[in-house]
Amino acid sequence: MSDYPSFPPGFVLGAATASYQIEGAAREDGRGPSIWDTYSHTPGLVMNGDTGDVACDHYHRYPEDVALLHDLGVDSYRFSIAWPRIVPEGSGAVNPKGLDFYSRLVDELLAAGIEPAATLYHWDLPQALEDRGGWRVRETAERFAEYTAVVAEHLGDRVPRWITLNEPWCSSFLGYSIGRHAPGAKEGRGALAAAHHLLVGHGLAMSALRAAGVREAGITLNLDRNLPATDSPADLAAVVRADTQHNLVWTEPILAGRYPDTEEETWGELITGEDFRRDGDLELISQPLDFLGVNYYRPIVVADAPHRESDPARRVATDNRYEEVRHPGVRHTAMNWPVVPDSFTDLLVRLKKQYGDALPPIHITENGSAEDDAPAADGTVHDADRVAYLRDHLTALRAAMDAGVDVRGYYVWSLLDNFEWAYGYDKRFGIVRVDYDTQERTPKDSYRWYREMIAANRA
Ligand code: GBH
């Protein structure tokens, strides 16, 4: 078969996971509680009352999971480090057993010929830090830099690729204003302060990674391709608002060293005169990246909508006067997300157009789909929709590269079915099925397709 998407020599093909979504062992070996333990144990917040207490039990089964990666033939594996395993109280004492777990995981990967790529923050903030204000306060950014320095000192020479934060939009807006992610706050200014302090935390962590001399350091953003529902001026303006919150709030400070310039009233406060901003912050935030990580799943069709909030203080962060509407005429995944591979190409081409030479090389740090893939009677999983999704998105990625975007790697989300945040175990993104009663792993057809594609690229 020659119809596999093909990539230049040296292109990294990988798979990704995140600590709280797969590890389990939530109270073992000195791990402190995180905001996701608190959130998932609060009744009514996560679907079916699911928690990450056990998840995929990866903490105990990592050798088996590394063997799956080895059979898959990936060049690299992206995982995240649970901050509360390393610094259980958020500050102060370091837990050697936490460091030891990641050290063993990294050694196992290296022995299998797989390059580790570590994310330092995939949303599991130590609860002790949330109790002191969480990302609303600058102290959390400072503690993040200290934790980063500890981890980089222990693993820096064995882990070539480092990601400071995963999707800070989720940590700030879903966590502190929409409330659908931990800590579940519904505030206005809290989310803006969190956005800024996450950016500062990224900058401080970049400095710590540089001081440790790691090979490559960057950040992962969930950039959105926002499509107007109609070409009415109102919907076009709504797209500008969506672009600002989801994209420009992050890319402008990080890539251009400036805050987003928009006339939209909802962003006025972020752009001028908040007391949480300090001189020098933009320089810190905009220090050069070795790569930009981009997670892509779907485009968002944006329509103008009236203010939902009557309180102006809450409007600032929570209410951008737009809503997501259904994309007509395309398949939707189990997440009810539209499947539009062209939007993946467009997102990347547009980013290149916007930032030109200031755009660092890109790694696609996540891409994949949740499907209702029930096993057949013999236990096999024939996930044709996921295979098509991966094939079409890898083809769309190749098209962006042909159009001049410098993309160096791609990580499928996810190696395993796992704890899908507010959806619990209800949504399955894995190319390997996990039976949560037995913890049995069953590679799906998509796993075999991905393995063949990797092999075809090596041939
Ligand atoms: C990524 O988030 C995450 O990095 C990864 O951990 C996750 O498993 C993966 O994608 C798949 O979702 O309906 O209000 O509960 C992508 C952004 C943020 C999209 C949370 C789904 C649910 C919002 N995700 N969002 S809500």
CSV table of C-alpha atoms and ligand atoms in Angstrom, one decimal:
chain,number,residue,atom,x,y,z
A,1,MET,CA,0.0,0.0,0.0
A,2,SER,CA,1.5,3.3,-1.0
A,3,ASP,CA,-1.4,5.5,0.0
A,4,TYR,CA,0.0,6.4,3.4
A,5,PRO,CA,0.7,10.1,4.0
A,6,SER,CA,4.5,10.5,3.7
A,7,PHE,CA,6.8,12.8,5.6
A,8,PRO,CA,10.4,14.0,5.2
A,9,PRO,CA,13.3,12.1,6.8
A,10,GLY,CA,13.6,12.9,10.4
A,11,PHE,CA,10.0,13.8,10.9
A,12,VAL,CA,8.9,12.6,14.3
A,13,LEU,CA,5.9,10.3,14.5
A,14,GLY,CA,4.7,9.8,18.1
A,15,ALA,CA,1.9,9.2,20.5
A,16,ALA,CA,0.7,11.2,23.6
A,17,THR,CA,-0.9,10.8,27.0
A,18,ALA,CA,-1.1,12.9,30.2
A,19,SER,CA,-0.5,12.0,33.8
A,20,TYR,CA,-3.9,12.4,35.5
A,21,GLN,CA,-5.7,10.8,32.5
A,22,ILE,CA,-3.7,7.5,32.7
A,23,GLU,CA,-1.6,7.0,35.8
A,24,GLY,CA,-4.0,6.2,38.7
A,25,ALA,CA,-2.1,5.5,41.9
A,26,ALA,CA,-3.5,8.8,43.1
A,27,ARG,CA,-2.4,8.3,46.7
A,28,GLU,CA,0.7,6.2,46.3
A,29,ASP,CA,4.3,6.8,46.9
A,30,GLY,CA,3.8,10.2,48.5
A,31,ARG,CA,1.8,11.9,45.7
A,32,GLY,CA,-0.1,14.9,47.0
A,33,PRO,CA,-3.7,15.8,46.0
A,34,SER,CA,-4.2,17.8,42.9
A,35,ILE,CA,-7.1,20.0,41.8
A,36,TRP,CA,-8.4,17.2,39.6
A,37,ASP,CA,-8.6,14.8,42.6
A,38,THR,CA,-10.7,17.5,44.3
A,39,TYR,CA,-12.8,18.3,41.2
A,40,SER,CA,-13.5,14.7,40.2
A,41,HIS,CA,-14.4,13.7,43.8
A,42,THR,CA,-17.0,16.5,44.0
A,43,PRO,CA,-20.3,14.9,43.1
A,44,GLY,CA,-22.0,16.0,39.9
A,45,LEU,CA,-18.9,17.5,38.1
A,46,VAL,CA,-17.6,14.6,36.1
A,47,MET,CA,-19.8,12.3,34.1
A,48,ASN,CA,-20.8,9.1,35.9
A,49,GLY,CA,-18.8,10.2,39.0
A,50,ASP,CA,-15.6,9.0,37.4
A,51,THR,CA,-12.2,9.9,38.9
A,52,GLY,CA,-8.6,9.4,38.0
A,53,ASP,CA,-7.9,7.3,41.2
A,54,VAL,CA,-7.1,4.2,39.1
A,55,ALA,CA,-7.5,5.4,35.4
A,56,CYS,CA,-5.4,3.0,33.2
A,57,ASP,CA,-3.2,2.1,36.2
A,58,HIS,CA,-0.2,3.2,34.0
A,59,TYR,CA,1.8,4.0,37.2
A,60,HIS,CA,2.1,0.2,37.7
A,61,ARG,CA,1.8,-1.0,34.1
A,62,TYR,CA,4.2,1.4,32.4
A,63,PRO,CA,6.5,-1.4,31.1
A,64,GLU,CA,3.5,-2.9,29.3
A,65,ASP,CA,2.6,0.5,27.8
A,66,VAL,CA,6.1,1.2,26.7
A,67,ALA,CA,6.1,-2.3,25.0
A,68,LEU,CA,3.0,-1.2,23.1
A,69,LEU,CA,4.8,2.0,22.0
A,70,HIS,CA,7.8,-0.1,20.9
A,71,ASP,CA,5.6,-2.4,18.8
A,72,LEU,CA,3.9,0.6,17.3
A,73,GLY,CA,7.3,1.8,16.2
A,74,VAL,CA,6.9,5.5,17.3
A,75,ASP,CA,10.0,7.8,17.4
A,76,SER,CA,8.8,9.6,20.4
A,77,TYR,CA,6.3,9.4,23.3
A,78,ARG,CA,4.8,12.5,24.9
A,79,PHE,CA,3.8,12.1,28.5
A,80,SER,CA,3.2,14.5,31.3
A,81,ILE,CA,4.8,14.8,34.8
A,82,ALA,CA,2.4,15.0,37.7
A,83,TRP,CA,3.6,18.1,39.7
A,84,PRO,CA,1.9,16.7,42.9
A,85,ARG,CA,4.1,13.6,42.7
A,86,ILE,CA,7.2,15.7,42.7
A,87,VAL,CA,6.3,18.5,45.1
A,88,PRO,CA,3.3,17.0,47.0
A,89,GLU,CA,2.6,20.3,48.9
A,90,GLY,CA,3.2,22.5,45.9
A,91,SER,CA,6.2,24.1,47.6
A,92,GLY,CA,9.0,22.8,49.9
A,93,ALA,CA,9.9,19.2,50.1
A,94,VAL,CA,10.6,17.2,46.9
A,95,ASN,CA,9.4,13.6,46.9
A,96,PRO,CA,12.1,11.3,45.7
A,97,LYS,CA,9.7,8.5,44.8
A,98,GLY,CA,7.9,10.8,42.4
A,99,LEU,CA,11.1,11.6,40.6
A,100,ASP,CA,12.0,7.9,40.6
A,101,PHE,CA,8.8,6.9,38.8
A,102,TYR,CA,9.6,9.3,35.9
A,103,SER,CA,13.2,8.3,35.9
A,104,ARG,CA,12.2,4.6,35.4
A,105,LEU,CA,9.7,5.5,32.7
A,106,VAL,CA,12.3,7.5,30.8
A,107,ASP,CA,14.9,4.7,31.1
A,108,GLU,CA,12.3,2.2,29.8
A,109,LEU,CA,11.6,4.5,26.8
A,110,LEU,CA,15.2,5.0,26.0
A,111,ALA,CA,15.9,1.3,26.2
A,112,ALA,CA,13.1,0.8,23.7
A,113,GLY,CA,14.6,3.4,21.4
A,114,ILE,CA,11.9,6.0,22.0
A,115,GLU,CA,12.6,9.7,22.6
A,116,PRO,CA,10.8,11.0,25.7
A,117,ALA,CA,8.9,14.3,25.3
A,118,ALA,CA,7.8,15.6,28.7
A,119,THR,CA,5.0,18.0,29.5
A,120,LEU,CA,5.5,19.8,32.8
A,121,TYR,CA,1.9,20.8,33.4
A,122,HIS,CA,-1.1,19.0,31.9
A,123,TRP,CA,-3.6,20.5,34.4
A,124,ASP,CA,-2.9,18.6,37.7
A,125,LEU,CA,-2.0,21.5,40.0
A,126,PRO,CA,-1.1,20.6,43.6
A,127,GLN,CA,-4.2,21.3,45.6
A,128,ALA,CA,-2.1,23.1,48.2
A,129,LEU,CA,-1.3,25.8,45.6
A,130,GLU,CA,-5.0,26.2,44.6
A,131,ASP,CA,-5.7,26.7,48.3
A,132,ARG,CA,-3.3,29.7,48.2
A,133,GLY,CA,-5.0,31.2,45.1
A,134,GLY,CA,-4.0,28.9,42.3
A,135,TRP,CA,-3.2,30.5,38.9
A,136,ARG,CA,-5.0,33.6,40.1
A,137,VAL,CA,-1.8,34.5,42.0
A,138,ARG,CA,1.8,35.0,40.8
A,139,GLU,CA,3.2,32.8,43.5
A,140,THR,CA,2.0,29.7,41.5
A,141,ALA,CA,4.1,30.7,38.5
A,142,GLU,CA,7.1,31.0,40.8
A,143,ARG,CA,6.5,27.6,42.4
A,144,PHE,CA,6.1,26.2,38.9
A,145,ALA,CA,9.5,27.4,37.9
A,146,GLU,CA,11.0,25.8,41.0
A,147,TYR,CA,9.4,22.5,40.3
A,148,THR,CA,10.6,22.7,36.7
A,149,ALA,CA,14.2,23.3,37.8
A,150,VAL,CA,14.0,20.2,40.1
A,151,VAL,CA,12.7,18.0,37.3
A,152,ALA,CA,15.0,19.3,34.6
A,153,GLU,CA,18.0,18.7,36.9
A,154,HIS,CA,17.0,15.1,37.3
A,155,LEU,CA,15.8,14.3,33.8
A,156,GLY,CA,17.2,17.0,31.6
A,157,ASP,CA,20.0,15.0,30.1
A,158,ARG,CA,17.8,12.1,29.2
A,159,VAL,CA,14.7,13.9,27.9
A,160,PRO,CA,15.4,15.8,24.7
A,161,ARG,CA,12.0,17.6,24.3
A,162,TRP,CA,10.2,19.7,27.0
A,163,ILE,CA,6.8,21.3,27.0
A,164,THR,CA,6.1,23.8,29.7
A,165,LEU,CA,2.3,24.0,29.6
A,166,ASN,CA,-0.4,22.1,27.8
A,167,GLU,CA,-3.3,24.3,26.5
A,168,PRO,CA,-3.3,27.2,29.0
A,169,TRP,CA,-6.6,28.4,27.6
A,170,CYS,CA,-8.2,25.3,29.3
A,171,SER,CA,-6.4,26.0,32.6
A,172,SER,CA,-7.5,29.6,32.7
A,173,PHE,CA,-10.9,29.8,30.9
A,174,LEU,CA,-12.3,26.4,31.5
A,175,GLY,CA,-10.9,26.3,35.0
A,176,TYR,CA,-11.6,29.8,36.3
A,177,SER,CA,-14.5,31.1,34.3
A,178,ILE,CA,-16.5,28.4,32.6
A,179,GLY,CA,-15.9,26.1,35.5
A,180,ARG,CA,-15.9,22.9,33.4
A,181,HIS,CA,-12.4,22.0,34.4
A,182,ALA,CA,-10.7,22.0,37.8
A,183,PRO,CA,-10.8,24.0,40.0
A,184,GLY,CA,-14.3,24.7,38.7
A,185,ALA,CA,-14.3,28.4,39.5
A,186,LYS,CA,-16.8,30.8,37.7
A,187,GLU,CA,-15.2,34.1,37.9
A,188,GLY,CA,-14.4,37.0,35.5
A,189,ARG,CA,-11.1,38.5,36.5
A,190,GLY,CA,-9.8,35.3,38.0
A,191,ALA,CA,-9.6,33.8,34.5
A,192,LEU,CA,-7.7,36.8,33.1
A,193,ALA,CA,-5.3,36.7,36.0
A,194,ALA,CA,-4.8,33.0,35.5
A,195,ALA,CA,-4.1,33.5,31.8
A,196,HIS,CA,-1.4,36.0,32.6
A,197,HIS,CA,0.1,34.0,35.4
A,198,LEU,CA,0.2,30.9,33.2
A,199,LEU,CA,2.1,32.9,30.6
A,200,VAL,CA,4.5,34.1,33.3
A,201,GLY,CA,4.9,30.5,34.6
A,202,HIS,CA,5.7,29.5,31.0
A,203,GLY,CA,8.4,32.2,30.8
A,204,LEU,CA,9.9,31.3,34.2
A,205,ALA,CA,9.9,27.6,33.3
A,206,MET,CA,11.6,28.4,29.9
A,207,SER,CA,14.4,30.1,31.8
A,208,ALA,CA,14.7,27.1,34.2
A,209,LEU,CA,14.9,24.7,31.2
A,210,ARG,CA,17.5,26.9,29.5
A,211,ALA,CA,19.6,27.0,32.7
A,212,ALA,CA,19.5,23.2,32.9
A,213,GLY,CA,20.7,23.0,29.3
A,214,VAL,CA,17.9,20.9,27.8
A,215,ARG,CA,18.0,20.2,24.1
A,216,GLU,CA,14.5,21.6,23.1
A,217,ALA,CA,11.9,23.6,25.0
A,218,GLY,CA,8.5,24.9,23.9
A,219,ILE,CA,4.8,25.2,24.9
A,220,THR,CA,1.6,23.5,23.6
A,221,LEU,CA,-1.4,25.6,22.7
A,222,ASN,CA,-4.8,24.6,21.5
A,223,LEU,CA,-5.2,27.0,18.7
A,224,ASP,CA,-8.6,27.2,17.1
A,225,ARG,CA,-9.7,27.6,13.5
A,226,ASN,CA,-12.8,29.7,14.0
A,227,LEU,CA,-15.2,29.7,11.1
A,228,PRO,CA,-18.0,32.3,10.8
A,229,ALA,CA,-21.5,30.7,10.8
A,230,THR,CA,-22.5,33.2,8.1
A,231,ASP,CA,-20.8,36.1,6.4
A,232,SER,CA,-22.8,38.7,8.3
A,233,PRO,CA,-20.8,41.4,10.0
A,234,ALA,CA,-22.1,40.3,13.4
A,235,ASP,CA,-20.8,36.7,12.9
A,236,LEU,CA,-17.5,38.0,11.5
A,237,ALA,CA,-17.0,40.2,14.6
A,238,ALA,CA,-17.8,37.1,16.7
A,239,VAL,CA,-15.0,35.3,15.0
A,240,VAL,CA,-12.6,38.1,16.0
A,241,ARG,CA,-13.7,37.7,19.6
A,242,ALA,CA,-13.2,34.0,19.5
A,243,ASP,CA,-9.8,34.3,17.8
A,244,THR,CA,-8.7,36.7,20.5
A,245,GLN,CA,-9.5,34.6,23.5
A,246,HIS,CA,-8.4,31.3,22.0
A,247,ASN,CA,-5.5,32.3,19.9
A,248,LEU,CA,-4.2,35.8,20.2
A,249,VAL,CA,-4.2,36.0,24.0
A,250,TRP,CA,-1.5,33.3,23.8
A,251,THR,CA,0.3,33.8,20.5
A,252,GLU,CA,0.7,37.5,20.7
A,253,PRO,CA,2.7,37.6,24.0
A,254,ILE,CA,4.6,34.4,23.2
A,255,LEU,CA,5.5,34.9,19.6
A,256,ALA,CA,5.4,38.7,19.2
A,257,GLY,CA,6.1,40.0,22.7
A,258,ARG,CA,2.9,42.1,22.8
A,259,TYR,CA,-0.7,41.9,24.2
A,260,PRO,CA,-3.4,41.4,21.6
A,261,ASP,CA,-4.6,44.5,19.9
A,262,THR,CA,-8.4,44.3,19.6
A,263,GLU,CA,-11.1,46.8,19.9
A,264,GLU,CA,-13.5,44.3,21.4
A,265,GLU,CA,-14.7,45.7,24.7
A,266,THR,CA,-14.5,42.3,26.4
A,267,TRP,CA,-10.7,42.3,26.2
A,268,GLY,CA,-10.2,45.9,27.3
A,269,GLU,CA,-9.2,45.0,30.8
A,270,LEU,CA,-6.7,42.4,29.7
A,271,ILE,CA,-5.0,44.9,27.5
A,272,THR,CA,-4.8,47.8,29.8
A,273,GLY,CA,-4.1,48.4,33.4
A,274,GLU,CA,-4.5,45.1,35.3
A,275,ASP,CA,-2.5,45.2,38.5
A,276,PHE,CA,-1.2,41.6,38.0
A,277,ARG,CA,1.0,42.6,35.1
A,278,ARG,CA,4.6,43.6,35.9
A,279,ASP,CA,7.3,45.4,33.9
A,280,GLY,CA,9.5,42.8,32.1
A,281,ASP,CA,6.7,40.2,31.9
A,282,LEU,CA,6.5,40.4,28.1
A,283,GLU,CA,10.2,39.9,27.7
A,284,LEU,CA,10.0,36.8,29.9
A,285,ILE,CA,7.0,35.4,28.1
A,286,SER,CA,8.4,36.0,24.6
A,287,GLN,CA,11.8,34.4,25.0
A,288,PRO,CA,12.6,32.2,21.9
A,289,LEU,CA,11.0,28.8,21.6
A,290,ASP,CA,12.7,25.8,20.0
A,291,PHE,CA,9.2,24.7,18.8
A,292,LEU,CA,5.6,25.6,19.2
A,293,GLY,CA,3.3,22.6,20.1
A,294,VAL,CA,-0.1,22.8,18.5
A,295,ASN,CA,-3.1,20.5,19.5
A,296,TYR,CA,-5.8,20.3,16.8
A,297,TYR,CA,-9.1,18.5,16.8
A,298,ARG,CA,-11.8,20.5,15.1
A,299,PRO,CA,-12.8,23.9,13.7
A,300,ILE,CA,-15.3,25.9,15.7
A,301,VAL,CA,-18.2,27.4,13.8
A,302,VAL,CA,-18.9,30.7,15.6
A,303,ALA,CA,-22.1,32.7,15.6
A,304,ASP,CA,-22.8,36.0,17.2
A,305,ALA,CA,-24.8,35.7,20.5
A,306,PRO,CA,-26.1,38.2,23.0
A,307,HIS,CA,-24.5,38.9,26.4
A,308,ARG,CA,-25.3,36.0,28.8
A,309,GLU,CA,-24.0,37.9,31.8
A,310,SER,CA,-25.6,40.8,33.4
A,311,ASP,CA,-22.7,41.5,35.7
A,312,PRO,CA,-20.0,43.4,33.8
A,313,ALA,CA,-17.2,42.0,36.1
A,314,ARG,CA,-18.0,38.5,34.9
A,315,ARG,CA,-18.5,39.5,31.3
A,316,VAL,CA,-14.9,40.3,30.9
A,317,ALA,CA,-13.7,36.7,30.8
A,318,THR,CA,-16.7,34.6,30.5
A,319,ASP,CA,-18.8,36.2,27.9
A,320,ASN,CA,-17.5,36.9,24.5
A,321,ARG,CA,-20.9,37.1,22.9
A,322,TYR,CA,-20.5,34.1,20.6
A,323,GLU,CA,-21.6,30.5,20.6
A,324,GLU,CA,-20.5,27.4,18.7
A,325,VAL,CA,-23.1,26.1,16.2
A,326,ARG,CA,-23.2,22.9,14.3
A,327,HIS,CA,-21.0,22.5,11.2
A,328,PRO,CA,-23.4,21.5,8.4
A,329,GLY,CA,-22.7,18.6,6.2
A,330,VAL,CA,-19.8,16.8,7.9
A,331,ARG,CA,-19.4,13.8,10.1
A,332,HIS,CA,-19.3,14.4,13.9
A,333,THR,CA,-17.2,12.3,16.3
A,334,ALA,CA,-18.4,10.9,19.7
A,335,MET,CA,-17.5,14.3,21.2
A,336,ASN,CA,-19.9,15.8,18.7
A,337,TRP,CA,-17.0,17.5,17.0
A,338,PRO,CA,-17.1,18.2,13.3
A,339,VAL,CA,-14.4,16.4,11.2
A,340,VAL,CA,-12.9,19.0,8.9
A,341,PRO,CA,-9.3,18.2,7.9
A,342,ASP,CA,-9.0,21.2,5.7
A,343,SER,CA,-9.3,23.4,8.7
A,344,PHE,CA,-6.1,21.8,10.1
A,345,THR,CA,-4.2,22.9,7.0
A,346,ASP,CA,-5.8,26.4,7.1
A,347,LEU,CA,-4.9,26.9,10.8
A,348,LEU,CA,-1.3,26.2,10.2
A,349,VAL,CA,-1.0,28.1,6.9
A,350,ARG,CA,-2.7,31.1,8.6
A,351,LEU,CA,-0.4,30.9,11.6
A,352,LYS,CA,2.6,31.1,9.2
A,353,LYS,CA,1.1,34.0,7.4
A,354,GLN,CA,0.5,35.8,10.6
A,355,TYR,CA,3.9,35.4,12.2
A,356,GLY,CA,6.3,34.6,9.3
A,357,ASP,CA,9.8,34.1,10.5
A,358,ALA,CA,8.8,34.6,14.1
A,359,LEU,CA,7.0,31.3,14.0
A,360,PRO,CA,9.2,28.5,15.4
A,361,PRO,CA,9.1,25.0,14.0
A,362,ILE,CA,5.9,23.3,14.9
A,363,HIS,CA,5.2,19.9,16.6
A,364,ILE,CA,1.6,18.7,16.5
A,365,THR,CA,1.5,17.5,20.1
A,366,GLU,CA,-2.1,16.1,19.9
A,367,ASN,CA,-4.6,15.1,17.2
A,368,GLY,CA,-7.1,12.3,17.2
A,369,SER,CA,-10.8,11.5,17.7
A,370,ALA,CA,-13.2,9.9,20.2
A,371,GLU,CA,-15.4,7.3,18.6
A,372,ASP,CA,-18.1,4.9,19.9
A,373,ASP,CA,-15.9,1.9,19.0
A,374,ALA,CA,-17.4,-1.1,20.7
A,375,PRO,CA,-15.4,-4.3,20.5
A,376,ALA,CA,-16.6,-7.1,18.3
A,377,ALA,CA,-17.5,-10.5,19.8
A,378,ASP,CA,-13.9,-11.6,19.6
A,379,GLY,CA,-12.7,-8.5,21.4
A,380,THR,CA,-11.2,-6.8,18.3
A,381,VAL,CA,-12.0,-3.1,17.7
A,382,HIS,CA,-12.6,-2.1,14.1
A,383,ASP,CA,-12.5,1.7,14.4
A,384,ALA,CA,-12.7,2.6,10.7
A,385,ASP,CA,-13.8,6.2,11.6
A,386,ARG,CA,-10.7,6.8,13.6
A,387,VAL,CA,-8.5,5.4,10.9
A,388,ALA,CA,-10.1,7.7,8.4
A,389,TYR,CA,-9.7,10.7,10.8
A,390,LEU,CA,-6.0,10.0,11.3
A,391,ARG,CA,-5.3,9.4,7.6
A,392,ASP,CA,-7.2,12.6,6.5
A,393,HIS,CA,-5.6,14.8,9.2
A,394,LEU,CA,-2.1,13.5,8.5
A,395,THR,CA,-2.7,14.2,4.8
A,396,ALA,CA,-4.0,17.7,5.7
A,397,LEU,CA,-0.8,18.2,7.8
A,398,ARG,CA,1.4,17.2,4.9
A,399,ALA,CA,-0.5,19.8,2.7
A,400,ALA,CA,0.4,22.5,5.2
A,401,MET,CA,4.0,21.5,5.1
A,402,ASP,CA,3.9,21.6,1.3
A,403,ALA,CA,2.5,25.1,1.6
A,404,GLY,CA,5.6,26.1,3.5
A,405,VAL,CA,4.8,25.5,7.2
A,406,ASP,CA,7.8,24.0,9.1
A,407,VAL,CA,6.3,21.1,11.0
A,408,ARG,CA,8.7,18.6,12.6
A,409,GLY,CA,6.5,16.1,14.3
A,410,TYR,CA,3.1,14.6,15.0
A,411,TYR,CA,1.8,12.9,18.2
A,412,VAL,CA,-1.5,11.0,18.0
A,413,TRP,CA,-3.9,11.5,20.9
A,414,SER,CA,-4.0,9.1,22.5
A,415,LEU,CA,-2.0,5.9,23.0
A,416,LEU,CA,-4.7,4.6,25.4
A,417,ASP,CA,-8.4,5.2,26.1
A,418,ASN,CA,-8.3,7.3,29.2
A,419,PHE,CA,-9.9,9.7,31.7
A,420,GLU,CA,-11.4,12.4,29.4
A,421,TRP,CA,-11.7,15.1,32.0
A,422,ALA,CA,-15.3,16.2,32.5
A,423,TYR,CA,-16.4,13.3,30.4
A,424,GLY,CA,-14.7,10.7,32.6
A,425,TYR,CA,-14.3,7.3,30.9
A,426,ASP,CA,-17.3,7.9,28.6
A,427,LYS,CA,-15.2,9.1,25.7
A,428,ARG,CA,-12.5,6.9,24.1
A,429,PHE,CA,-9.6,8.6,22.2
A,430,GLY,CA,-7.2,5.6,22.3
A,431,ILE,CA,-5.7,3.7,19.5
A,432,VAL,CA,-5.5,1.0,22.2
A,433,ARG,CA,-8.7,0.0,24.0
A,434,VAL,CA,-8.6,-0.2,27.8
A,435,ASP,CA,-11.0,-2.5,29.6
A,436,TYR,CA,-11.4,-0.6,32.9
A,437,ASP,CA,-12.5,-3.7,34.8
A,438,THR,CA,-9.5,-5.9,33.8
A,439,GLN,CA,-7.0,-3.2,32.7
A,440,GLU,CA,-6.5,-5.3,29.5
A,441,ARG,CA,-5.1,-3.4,26.6
A,442,THR,CA,-6.3,-4.2,23.1
A,443,PRO,CA,-4.8,-2.5,20.1
A,444,LYS,CA,-7.5,-1.2,17.7
A,445,ASP,CA,-7.4,-1.2,13.9
A,446,SER,CA,-6.1,2.4,14.2
A,447,TYR,CA,-3.1,1.2,16.1
A,448,ARG,CA,-2.3,-1.2,13.3
A,449,TRP,CA,-2.9,1.5,10.6
A,450,TYR,CA,-0.6,3.9,12.4
A,451,ARG,CA,2.1,1.3,12.8
A,452,GLU,CA,1.9,0.5,9.0
A,453,MET,CA,2.1,4.2,8.2
A,454,ILE,CA,5.2,4.6,10.3
A,455,ALA,CA,6.8,1.6,8.7
A,456,ALA,CA,5.9,2.9,5.2
A,457,ASN,CA,7.6,6.2,6.1
A,458,ARG,CA,10.8,4.4,7.1
A,459,ALA,CA,10.9,2.1,4.0
B,1,GBH,C1,-7.0,18.2,24.7
B,1,GBH,O1,-7.9,19.2,25.0
B,1,GBH,C2,-6.3,17.8,26.0
B,1,GBH,O2,-4.9,18.3,26.0
B,1,GBH,C3,-6.3,16.3,26.3
B,1,GBH,O3,-5.9,16.1,27.6
B,1,GBH,C4,-7.7,15.8,26.0
B,1,GBH,O4,-7.8,14.5,26.4
B,1,GBH,C5,-7.9,15.9,24.5
B,1,GBH,O5,-7.6,17.2,24.0
B,1,GBH,C6,-9.3,15.5,24.0
B,1,GBH,O6,-10.2,16.4,24.5
B,1,GBH,O7,-17.4,20.6,27.1
B,1,GBH,O8,-16.9,22.4,28.5
B,1,GBH,O9,-16.3,20.1,29.2
B,1,GBH,C7,-8.6,19.7,23.9
B,1,GBH,C8,-9.5,20.8,24.4
B,1,GBH,C9,-10.8,21.0,26.3
B,1,GBH,C10,-11.7,20.0,24.4
B,1,GBH,C11,-12.0,20.5,27.1
B,1,GBH,C12,-12.8,19.5,25.2
B,1,GBH,C13,-14.3,20.1,26.9
B,1,GBH,C14,-14.9,21.3,27.3
B,1,GBH,N1,-10.5,20.2,25.2
B,1,GBH,N2,-13.1,20.4,26.2
B,1,GBH,S1,-16.5,21.1,28.1
